[in-house]
mmCIF file of C-alpha atoms in Angstrom:
data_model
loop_
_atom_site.group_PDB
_atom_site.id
_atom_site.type_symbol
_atom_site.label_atom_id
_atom_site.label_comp_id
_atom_site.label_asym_id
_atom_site.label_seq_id
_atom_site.Cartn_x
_atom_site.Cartn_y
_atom_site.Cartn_z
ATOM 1 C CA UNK A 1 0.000 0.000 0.000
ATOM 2 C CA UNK A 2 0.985 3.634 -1.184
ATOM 3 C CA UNK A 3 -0.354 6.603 1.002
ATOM 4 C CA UNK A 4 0.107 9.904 -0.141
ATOM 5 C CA UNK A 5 -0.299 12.717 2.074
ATOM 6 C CA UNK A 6 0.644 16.641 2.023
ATOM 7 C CA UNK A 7 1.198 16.761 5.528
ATOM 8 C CA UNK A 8 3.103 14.008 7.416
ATOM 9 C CA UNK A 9 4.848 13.995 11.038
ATOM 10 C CA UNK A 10 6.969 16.027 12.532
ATOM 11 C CA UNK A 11 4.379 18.464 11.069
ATOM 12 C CA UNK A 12 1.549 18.644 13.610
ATOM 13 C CA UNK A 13 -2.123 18.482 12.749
ATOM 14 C CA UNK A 14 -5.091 16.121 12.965
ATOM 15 C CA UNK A 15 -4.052 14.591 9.520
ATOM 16 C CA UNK A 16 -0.567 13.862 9.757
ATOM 17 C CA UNK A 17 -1.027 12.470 12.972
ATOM 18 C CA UNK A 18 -3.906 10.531 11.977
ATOM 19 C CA UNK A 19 -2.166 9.144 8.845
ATOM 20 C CA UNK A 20 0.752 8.148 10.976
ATOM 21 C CA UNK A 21 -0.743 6.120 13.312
ATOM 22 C CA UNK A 22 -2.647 4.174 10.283
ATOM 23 C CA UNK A 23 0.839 3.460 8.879
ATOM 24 C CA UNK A 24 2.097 2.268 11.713
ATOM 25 C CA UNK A 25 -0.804 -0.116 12.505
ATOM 26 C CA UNK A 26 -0.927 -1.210 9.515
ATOM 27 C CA UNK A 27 3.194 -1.984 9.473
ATOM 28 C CA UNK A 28 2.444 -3.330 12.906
ATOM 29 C CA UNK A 29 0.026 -6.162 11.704
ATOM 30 C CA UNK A 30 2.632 -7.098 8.930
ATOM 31 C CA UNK A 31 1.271 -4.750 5.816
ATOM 32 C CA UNK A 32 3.617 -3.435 3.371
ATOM 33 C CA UNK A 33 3.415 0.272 3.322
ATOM 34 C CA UNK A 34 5.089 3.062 1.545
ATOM 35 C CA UNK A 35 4.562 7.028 2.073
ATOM 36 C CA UNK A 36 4.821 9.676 -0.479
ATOM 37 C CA UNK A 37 4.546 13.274 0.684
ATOM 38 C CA UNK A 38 6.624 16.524 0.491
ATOM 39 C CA UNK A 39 10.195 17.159 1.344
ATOM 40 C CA UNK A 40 10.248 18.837 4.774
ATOM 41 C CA UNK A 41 12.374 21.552 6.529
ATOM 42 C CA UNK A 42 14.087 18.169 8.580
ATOM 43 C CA UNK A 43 14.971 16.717 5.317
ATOM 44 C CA UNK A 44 17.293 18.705 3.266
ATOM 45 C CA UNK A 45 20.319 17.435 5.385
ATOM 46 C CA UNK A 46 19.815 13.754 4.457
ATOM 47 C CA UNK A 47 17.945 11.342 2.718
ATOM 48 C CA UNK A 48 14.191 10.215 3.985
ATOM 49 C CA UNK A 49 14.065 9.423 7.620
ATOM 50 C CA UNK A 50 12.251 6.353 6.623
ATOM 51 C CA UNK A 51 13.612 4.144 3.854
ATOM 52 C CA UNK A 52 9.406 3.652 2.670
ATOM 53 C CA UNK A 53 9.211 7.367 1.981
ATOM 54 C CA UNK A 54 9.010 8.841 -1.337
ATOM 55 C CA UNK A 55 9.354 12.522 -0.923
ATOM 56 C CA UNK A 56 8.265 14.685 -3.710
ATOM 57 C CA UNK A 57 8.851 19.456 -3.957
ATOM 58 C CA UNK A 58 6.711 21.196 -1.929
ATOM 59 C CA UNK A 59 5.786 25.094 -0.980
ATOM 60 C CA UNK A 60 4.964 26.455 2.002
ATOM 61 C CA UNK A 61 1.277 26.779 2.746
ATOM 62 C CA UNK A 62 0.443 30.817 3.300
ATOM 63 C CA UNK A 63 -0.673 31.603 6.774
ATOM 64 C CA UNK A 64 0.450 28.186 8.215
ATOM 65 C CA UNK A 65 4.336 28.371 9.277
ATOM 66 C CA UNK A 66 6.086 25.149 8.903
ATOM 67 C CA UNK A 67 3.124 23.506 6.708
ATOM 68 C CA UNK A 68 3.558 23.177 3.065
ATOM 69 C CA UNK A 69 1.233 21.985 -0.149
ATOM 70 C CA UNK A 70 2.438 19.546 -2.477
ATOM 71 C CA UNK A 71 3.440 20.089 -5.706
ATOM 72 C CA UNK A 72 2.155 18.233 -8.441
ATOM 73 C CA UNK A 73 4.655 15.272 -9.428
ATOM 74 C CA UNK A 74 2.178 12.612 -11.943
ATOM 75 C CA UNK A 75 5.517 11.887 -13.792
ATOM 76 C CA UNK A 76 7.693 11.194 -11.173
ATOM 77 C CA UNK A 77 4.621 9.125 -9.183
ATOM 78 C CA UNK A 78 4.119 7.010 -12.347
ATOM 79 C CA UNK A 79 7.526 6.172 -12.403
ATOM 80 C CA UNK A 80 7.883 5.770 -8.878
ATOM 81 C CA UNK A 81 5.196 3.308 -8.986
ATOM 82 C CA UNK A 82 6.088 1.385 -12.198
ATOM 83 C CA UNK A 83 8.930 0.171 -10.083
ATOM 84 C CA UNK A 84 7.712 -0.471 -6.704
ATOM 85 C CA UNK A 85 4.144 -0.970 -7.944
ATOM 86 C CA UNK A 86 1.642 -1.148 -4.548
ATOM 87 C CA UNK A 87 -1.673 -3.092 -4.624
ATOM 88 C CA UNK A 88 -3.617 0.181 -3.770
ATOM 89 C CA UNK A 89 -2.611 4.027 -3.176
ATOM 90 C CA UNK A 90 -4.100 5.825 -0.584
ATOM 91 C CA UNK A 91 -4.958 9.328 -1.363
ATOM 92 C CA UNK A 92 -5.319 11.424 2.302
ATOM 93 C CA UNK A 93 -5.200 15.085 0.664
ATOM 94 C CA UNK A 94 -6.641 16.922 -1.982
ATOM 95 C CA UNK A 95 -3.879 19.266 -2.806
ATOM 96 C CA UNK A 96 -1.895 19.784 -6.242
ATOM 97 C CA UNK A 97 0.312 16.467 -4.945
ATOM 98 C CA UNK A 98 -3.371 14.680 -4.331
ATOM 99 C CA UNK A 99 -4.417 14.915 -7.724
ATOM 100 C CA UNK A 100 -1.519 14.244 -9.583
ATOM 101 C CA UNK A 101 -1.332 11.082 -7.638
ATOM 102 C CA UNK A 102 -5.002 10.105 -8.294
ATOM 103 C CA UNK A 103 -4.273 10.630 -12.323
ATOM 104 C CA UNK A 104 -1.096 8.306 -12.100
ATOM 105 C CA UNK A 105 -2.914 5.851 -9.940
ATOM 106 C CA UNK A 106 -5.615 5.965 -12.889
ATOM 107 C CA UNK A 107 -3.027 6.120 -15.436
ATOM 108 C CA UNK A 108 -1.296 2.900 -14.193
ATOM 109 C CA UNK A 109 -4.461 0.970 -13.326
ATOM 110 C CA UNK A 110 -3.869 0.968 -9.507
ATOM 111 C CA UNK A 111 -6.730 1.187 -6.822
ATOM 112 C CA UNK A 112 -6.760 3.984 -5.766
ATOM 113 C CA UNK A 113 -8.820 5.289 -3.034
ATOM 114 C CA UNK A 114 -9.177 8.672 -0.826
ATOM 115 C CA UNK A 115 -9.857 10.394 2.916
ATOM 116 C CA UNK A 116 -11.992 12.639 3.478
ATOM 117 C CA UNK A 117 -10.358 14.199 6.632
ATOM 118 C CA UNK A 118 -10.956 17.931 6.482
ATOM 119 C CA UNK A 119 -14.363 19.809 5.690
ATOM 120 C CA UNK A 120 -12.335 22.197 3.651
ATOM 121 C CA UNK A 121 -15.783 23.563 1.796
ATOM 122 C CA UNK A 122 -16.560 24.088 5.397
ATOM 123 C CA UNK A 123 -13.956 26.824 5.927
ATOM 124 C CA UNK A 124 -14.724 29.316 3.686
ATOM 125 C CA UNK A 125 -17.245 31.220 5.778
ATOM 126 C CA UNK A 126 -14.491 31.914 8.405
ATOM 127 C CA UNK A 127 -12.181 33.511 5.824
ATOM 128 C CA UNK A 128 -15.045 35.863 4.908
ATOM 129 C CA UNK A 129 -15.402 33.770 1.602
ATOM 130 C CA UNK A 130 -18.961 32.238 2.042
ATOM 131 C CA UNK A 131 -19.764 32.327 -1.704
ATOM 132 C CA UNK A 132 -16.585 30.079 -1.879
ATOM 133 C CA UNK A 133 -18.391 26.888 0.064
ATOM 134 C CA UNK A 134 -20.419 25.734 -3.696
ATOM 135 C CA UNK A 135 -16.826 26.022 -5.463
ATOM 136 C CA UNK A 136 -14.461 24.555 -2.448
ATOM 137 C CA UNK A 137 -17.813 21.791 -2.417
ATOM 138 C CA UNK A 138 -17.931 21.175 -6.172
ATOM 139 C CA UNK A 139 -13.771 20.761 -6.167
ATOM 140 C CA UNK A 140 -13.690 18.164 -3.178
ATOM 141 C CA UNK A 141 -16.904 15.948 -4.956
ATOM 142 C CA UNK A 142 -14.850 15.918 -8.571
ATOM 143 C CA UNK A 143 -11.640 14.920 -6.569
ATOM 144 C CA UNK A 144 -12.968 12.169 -4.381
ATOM 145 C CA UNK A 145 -15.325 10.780 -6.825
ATOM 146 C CA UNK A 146 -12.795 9.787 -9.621
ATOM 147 C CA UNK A 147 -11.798 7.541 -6.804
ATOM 148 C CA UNK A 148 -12.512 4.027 -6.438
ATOM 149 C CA UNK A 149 -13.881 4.848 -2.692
ATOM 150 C CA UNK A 150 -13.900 7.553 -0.303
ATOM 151 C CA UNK A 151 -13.392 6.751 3.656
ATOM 152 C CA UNK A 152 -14.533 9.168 6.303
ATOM 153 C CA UNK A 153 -14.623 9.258 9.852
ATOM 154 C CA UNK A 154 -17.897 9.066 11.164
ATOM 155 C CA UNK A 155 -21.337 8.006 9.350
ATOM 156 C CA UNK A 156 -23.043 11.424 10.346
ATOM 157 C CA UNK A 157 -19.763 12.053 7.632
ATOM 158 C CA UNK A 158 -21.068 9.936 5.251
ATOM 159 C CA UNK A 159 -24.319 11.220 5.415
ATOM 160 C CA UNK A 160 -23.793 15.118 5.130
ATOM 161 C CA UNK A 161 -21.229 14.208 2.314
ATOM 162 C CA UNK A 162 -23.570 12.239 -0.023
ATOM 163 C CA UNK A 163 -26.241 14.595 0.751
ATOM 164 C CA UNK A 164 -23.567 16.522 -1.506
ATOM 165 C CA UNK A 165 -23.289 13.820 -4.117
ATOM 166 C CA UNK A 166 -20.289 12.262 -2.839
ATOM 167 C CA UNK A 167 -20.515 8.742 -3.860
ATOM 168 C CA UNK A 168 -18.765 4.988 -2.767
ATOM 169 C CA UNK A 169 -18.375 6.503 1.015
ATOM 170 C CA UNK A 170 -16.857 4.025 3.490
ATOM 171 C CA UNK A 171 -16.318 4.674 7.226
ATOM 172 C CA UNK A 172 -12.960 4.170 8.610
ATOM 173 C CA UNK A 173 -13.566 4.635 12.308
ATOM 174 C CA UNK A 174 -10.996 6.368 14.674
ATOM 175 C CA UNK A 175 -9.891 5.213 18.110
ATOM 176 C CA UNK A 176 -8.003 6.389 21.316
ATOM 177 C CA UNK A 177 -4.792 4.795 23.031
ATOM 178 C CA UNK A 178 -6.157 3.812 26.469
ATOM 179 C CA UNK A 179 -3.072 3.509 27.349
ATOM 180 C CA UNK A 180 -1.558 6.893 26.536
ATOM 181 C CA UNK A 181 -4.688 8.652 26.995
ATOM 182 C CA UNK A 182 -5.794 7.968 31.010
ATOM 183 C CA UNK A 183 -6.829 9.438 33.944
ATOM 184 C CA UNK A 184 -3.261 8.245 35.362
ATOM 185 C CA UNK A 185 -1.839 11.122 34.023
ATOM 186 C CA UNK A 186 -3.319 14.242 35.520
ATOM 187 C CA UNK A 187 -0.418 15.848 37.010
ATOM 188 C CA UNK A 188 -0.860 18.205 40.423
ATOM 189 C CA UNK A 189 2.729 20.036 39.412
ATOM 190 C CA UNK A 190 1.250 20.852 35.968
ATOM 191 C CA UNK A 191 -1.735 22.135 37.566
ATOM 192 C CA UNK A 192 0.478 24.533 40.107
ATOM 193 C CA UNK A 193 1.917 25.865 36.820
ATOM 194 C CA UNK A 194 -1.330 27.111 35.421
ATOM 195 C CA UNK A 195 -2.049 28.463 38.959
ATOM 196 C CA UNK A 196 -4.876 26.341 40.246
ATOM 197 C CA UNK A 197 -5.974 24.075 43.097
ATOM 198 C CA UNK A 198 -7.331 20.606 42.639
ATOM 199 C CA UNK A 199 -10.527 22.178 43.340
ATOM 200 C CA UNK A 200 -10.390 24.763 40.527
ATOM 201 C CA UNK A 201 -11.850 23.832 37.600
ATOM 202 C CA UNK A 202 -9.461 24.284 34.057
ATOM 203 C CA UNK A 203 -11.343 24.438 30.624
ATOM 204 C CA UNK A 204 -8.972 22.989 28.148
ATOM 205 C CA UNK A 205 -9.113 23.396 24.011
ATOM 206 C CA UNK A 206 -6.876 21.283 21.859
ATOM 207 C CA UNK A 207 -6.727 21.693 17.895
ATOM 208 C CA UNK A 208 -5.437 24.230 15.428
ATOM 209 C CA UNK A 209 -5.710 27.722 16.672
ATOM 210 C CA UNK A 210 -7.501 29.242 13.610
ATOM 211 C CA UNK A 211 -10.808 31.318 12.926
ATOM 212 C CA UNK A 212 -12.298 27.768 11.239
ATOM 213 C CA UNK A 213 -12.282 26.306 14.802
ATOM 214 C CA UNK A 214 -14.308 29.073 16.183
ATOM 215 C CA UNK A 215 -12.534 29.942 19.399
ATOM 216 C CA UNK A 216 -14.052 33.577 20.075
ATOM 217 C CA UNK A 217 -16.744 30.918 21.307
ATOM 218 C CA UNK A 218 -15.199 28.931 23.593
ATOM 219 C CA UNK A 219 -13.426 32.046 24.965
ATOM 220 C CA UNK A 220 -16.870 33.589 25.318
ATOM 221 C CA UNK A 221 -17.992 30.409 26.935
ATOM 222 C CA UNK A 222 -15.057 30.415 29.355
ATOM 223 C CA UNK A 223 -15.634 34.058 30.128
ATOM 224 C CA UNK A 224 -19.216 32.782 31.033
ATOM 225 C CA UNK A 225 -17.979 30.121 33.154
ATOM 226 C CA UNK A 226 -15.995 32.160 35.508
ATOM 227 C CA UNK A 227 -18.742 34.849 35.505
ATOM 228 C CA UNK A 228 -20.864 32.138 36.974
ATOM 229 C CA UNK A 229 -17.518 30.662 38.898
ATOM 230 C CA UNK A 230 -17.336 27.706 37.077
ATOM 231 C CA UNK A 231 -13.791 28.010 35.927
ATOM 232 C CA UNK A 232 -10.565 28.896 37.082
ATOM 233 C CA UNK A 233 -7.889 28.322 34.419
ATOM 234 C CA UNK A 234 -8.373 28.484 29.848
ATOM 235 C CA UNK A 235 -5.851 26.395 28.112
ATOM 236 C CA UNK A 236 -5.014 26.464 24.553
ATOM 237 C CA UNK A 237 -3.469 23.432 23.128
ATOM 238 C CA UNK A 238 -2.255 23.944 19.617
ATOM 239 C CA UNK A 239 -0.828 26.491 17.087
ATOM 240 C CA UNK A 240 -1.517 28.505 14.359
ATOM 241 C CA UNK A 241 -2.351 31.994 12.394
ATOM 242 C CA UNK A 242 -4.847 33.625 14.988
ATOM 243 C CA UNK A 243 -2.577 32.112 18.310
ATOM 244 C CA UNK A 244 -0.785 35.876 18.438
ATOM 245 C CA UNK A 245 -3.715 37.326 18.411
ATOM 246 C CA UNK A 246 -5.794 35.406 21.453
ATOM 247 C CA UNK A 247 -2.569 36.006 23.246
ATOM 248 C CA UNK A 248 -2.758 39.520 23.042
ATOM 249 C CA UNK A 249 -6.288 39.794 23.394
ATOM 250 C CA UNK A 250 -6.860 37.466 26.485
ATOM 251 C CA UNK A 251 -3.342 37.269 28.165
ATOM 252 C CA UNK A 252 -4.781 35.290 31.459
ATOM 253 C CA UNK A 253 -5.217 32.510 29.352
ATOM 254 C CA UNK A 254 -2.604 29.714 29.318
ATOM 255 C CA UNK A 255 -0.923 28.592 25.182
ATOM 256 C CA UNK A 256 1.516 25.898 25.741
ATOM 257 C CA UNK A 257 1.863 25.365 22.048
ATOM 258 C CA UNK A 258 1.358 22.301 20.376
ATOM 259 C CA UNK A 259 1.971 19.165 22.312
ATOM 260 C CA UNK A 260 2.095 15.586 21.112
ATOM 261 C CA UNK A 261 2.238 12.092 23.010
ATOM 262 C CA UNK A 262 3.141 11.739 26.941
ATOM 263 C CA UNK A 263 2.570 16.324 27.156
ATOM 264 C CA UNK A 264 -0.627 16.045 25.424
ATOM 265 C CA UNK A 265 -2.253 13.395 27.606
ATOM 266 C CA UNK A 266 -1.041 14.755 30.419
ATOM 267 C CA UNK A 267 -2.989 17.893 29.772
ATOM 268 C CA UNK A 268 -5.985 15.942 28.773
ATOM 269 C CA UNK A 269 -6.132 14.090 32.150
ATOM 270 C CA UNK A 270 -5.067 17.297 34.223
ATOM 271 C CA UNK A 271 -7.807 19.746 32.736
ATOM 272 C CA UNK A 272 -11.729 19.360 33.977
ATOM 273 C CA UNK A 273 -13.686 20.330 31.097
ATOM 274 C CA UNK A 274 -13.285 20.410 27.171
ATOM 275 C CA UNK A 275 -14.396 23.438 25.396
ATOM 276 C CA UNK A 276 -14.281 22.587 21.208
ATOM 277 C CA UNK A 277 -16.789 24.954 19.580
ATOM 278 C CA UNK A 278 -15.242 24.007 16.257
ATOM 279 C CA UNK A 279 -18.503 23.417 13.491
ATOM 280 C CA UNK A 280 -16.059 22.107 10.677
ATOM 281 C CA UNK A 281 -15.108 18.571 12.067
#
């Protein structure tokens, strides 16, 4: 199996994250699988970190530090895969890289099918582009339905999609690691830092810190909390373009950044309630 992707680990985001952990179960269980996705900042001193990966240009991704889109690369795919040919090719992104890698797919006869892991069509309204949602719609349906099948996350996903007239929707379920993700973890010195007592009550966020995840909301809805005294502590988990700009505006509240594996679950078991307003999931 072939899984191309536009955003891959040490980039963090729901995707790449999501996509590695599928690889690795899927190496785990004995599967064959190979990753093509864009040459990162972490790779221009050496060859792939991972003899499976197939790296391919890229250009950064405006208003997203550190993130970049693929470039399209159908040539070098086709002859990428006419030598290490894969059963099926995963498709996880439906950038420039995306395409080109459903028309070599095509173009070689391989399976190919796609994710559906962002409601990009979604976004547009919190750019102040709301007569963009038909177009960013109409692009995502043409992409996903020249595949052989589409897999999304939830069937409430499915539903809302072929509403849409996406068609050959599969759901590919997502799970939690009980044993990263526990109650064990919540951590009394972590709680000093944000300047609480046990008894205080912390609202905790963790995603992308963007206008598409609606945060004046859960800010508002913190604000109401501790109005009410239902809240001590706000903590951001995460990064990205509008993080400055909460900081400045609402400097009592706590951004550690983005956080990943033993940090992040550790904030997770530590905090009391979960605030995520966000309506594009």
């Amino acid at each position: 199996m072939c899984v191309v992707s536009e955003t891959y680990p040490p980039e963090i985001n729901g995707v790449a994250m999501t996509l590695a952990r599928l690889v690795d179960g899927l190496r785990g269980r004995g599967h064959a699988v190979s990753v093509v996705r864009p040459r990162q900042r972490v790779d221009r001193c050496g060859p792939p970190r991972d003899a499976e990966e197939f790296l391919v240009h890229g250009a950064p991704l405006p208003g997203y530090g550190g993130l970049q889109i693929g470039l399209p690369a159908a040539g070098a795919l086709r002859r990428h895969w006419t030598r290490h040919r894969p059963d099926v090719v995963y498709v996880a992104t439906e950038g420039p890289l995306g395409w080109s890698a459903v028309r070599a797919a095509t173009r070689l006869r391989l399976p190919v099918v796609s994710g559906f892991h962002t409601n990009f069509h979604s976004y547009a309204k919190h750019y102040h582009a709301g007569w963009f949602v038909r177009v960013v719609a109409g692009y995502l349906r043409r992409f996903h339905n020249r595949t052989t099948a589409t897999v999304v996350a939830t069937a409430d996903l499915r539903a809302r999609l072929n509403a849409l007239g996406f068609t050959n929707l599969s759901v590919l379920g997502r799970g939690v690691d009980s044993g990263l993700f526990t109650p064990e973890r919540r951590c009394a010195a972590l709680r000093a830092a944000w300047g609480v007592s046990e008894h205080d009550t912390v609202a905790l966020y963790v995603g992308r810190i963007a206008p598409e995840k609606n945060l004046e909301l859960a800010v508002e809805a913190y604000r109401a909390m501790q109005r009410v005294g239902g809240a001590r502590r706000f903590v951001l988990v995460g990064d990205g373009p509008q993080w400055a700009a909460l900081q400045k505006r609402h400097p009592d509240l706590v951004f550690p950044g983005a956080l990943i594996a033993q940090q992040l679950a550790a904030h997770y078991a530590t905090a009391d309630v979960f605030l995520f307003p966000s309506e594009t999931e």
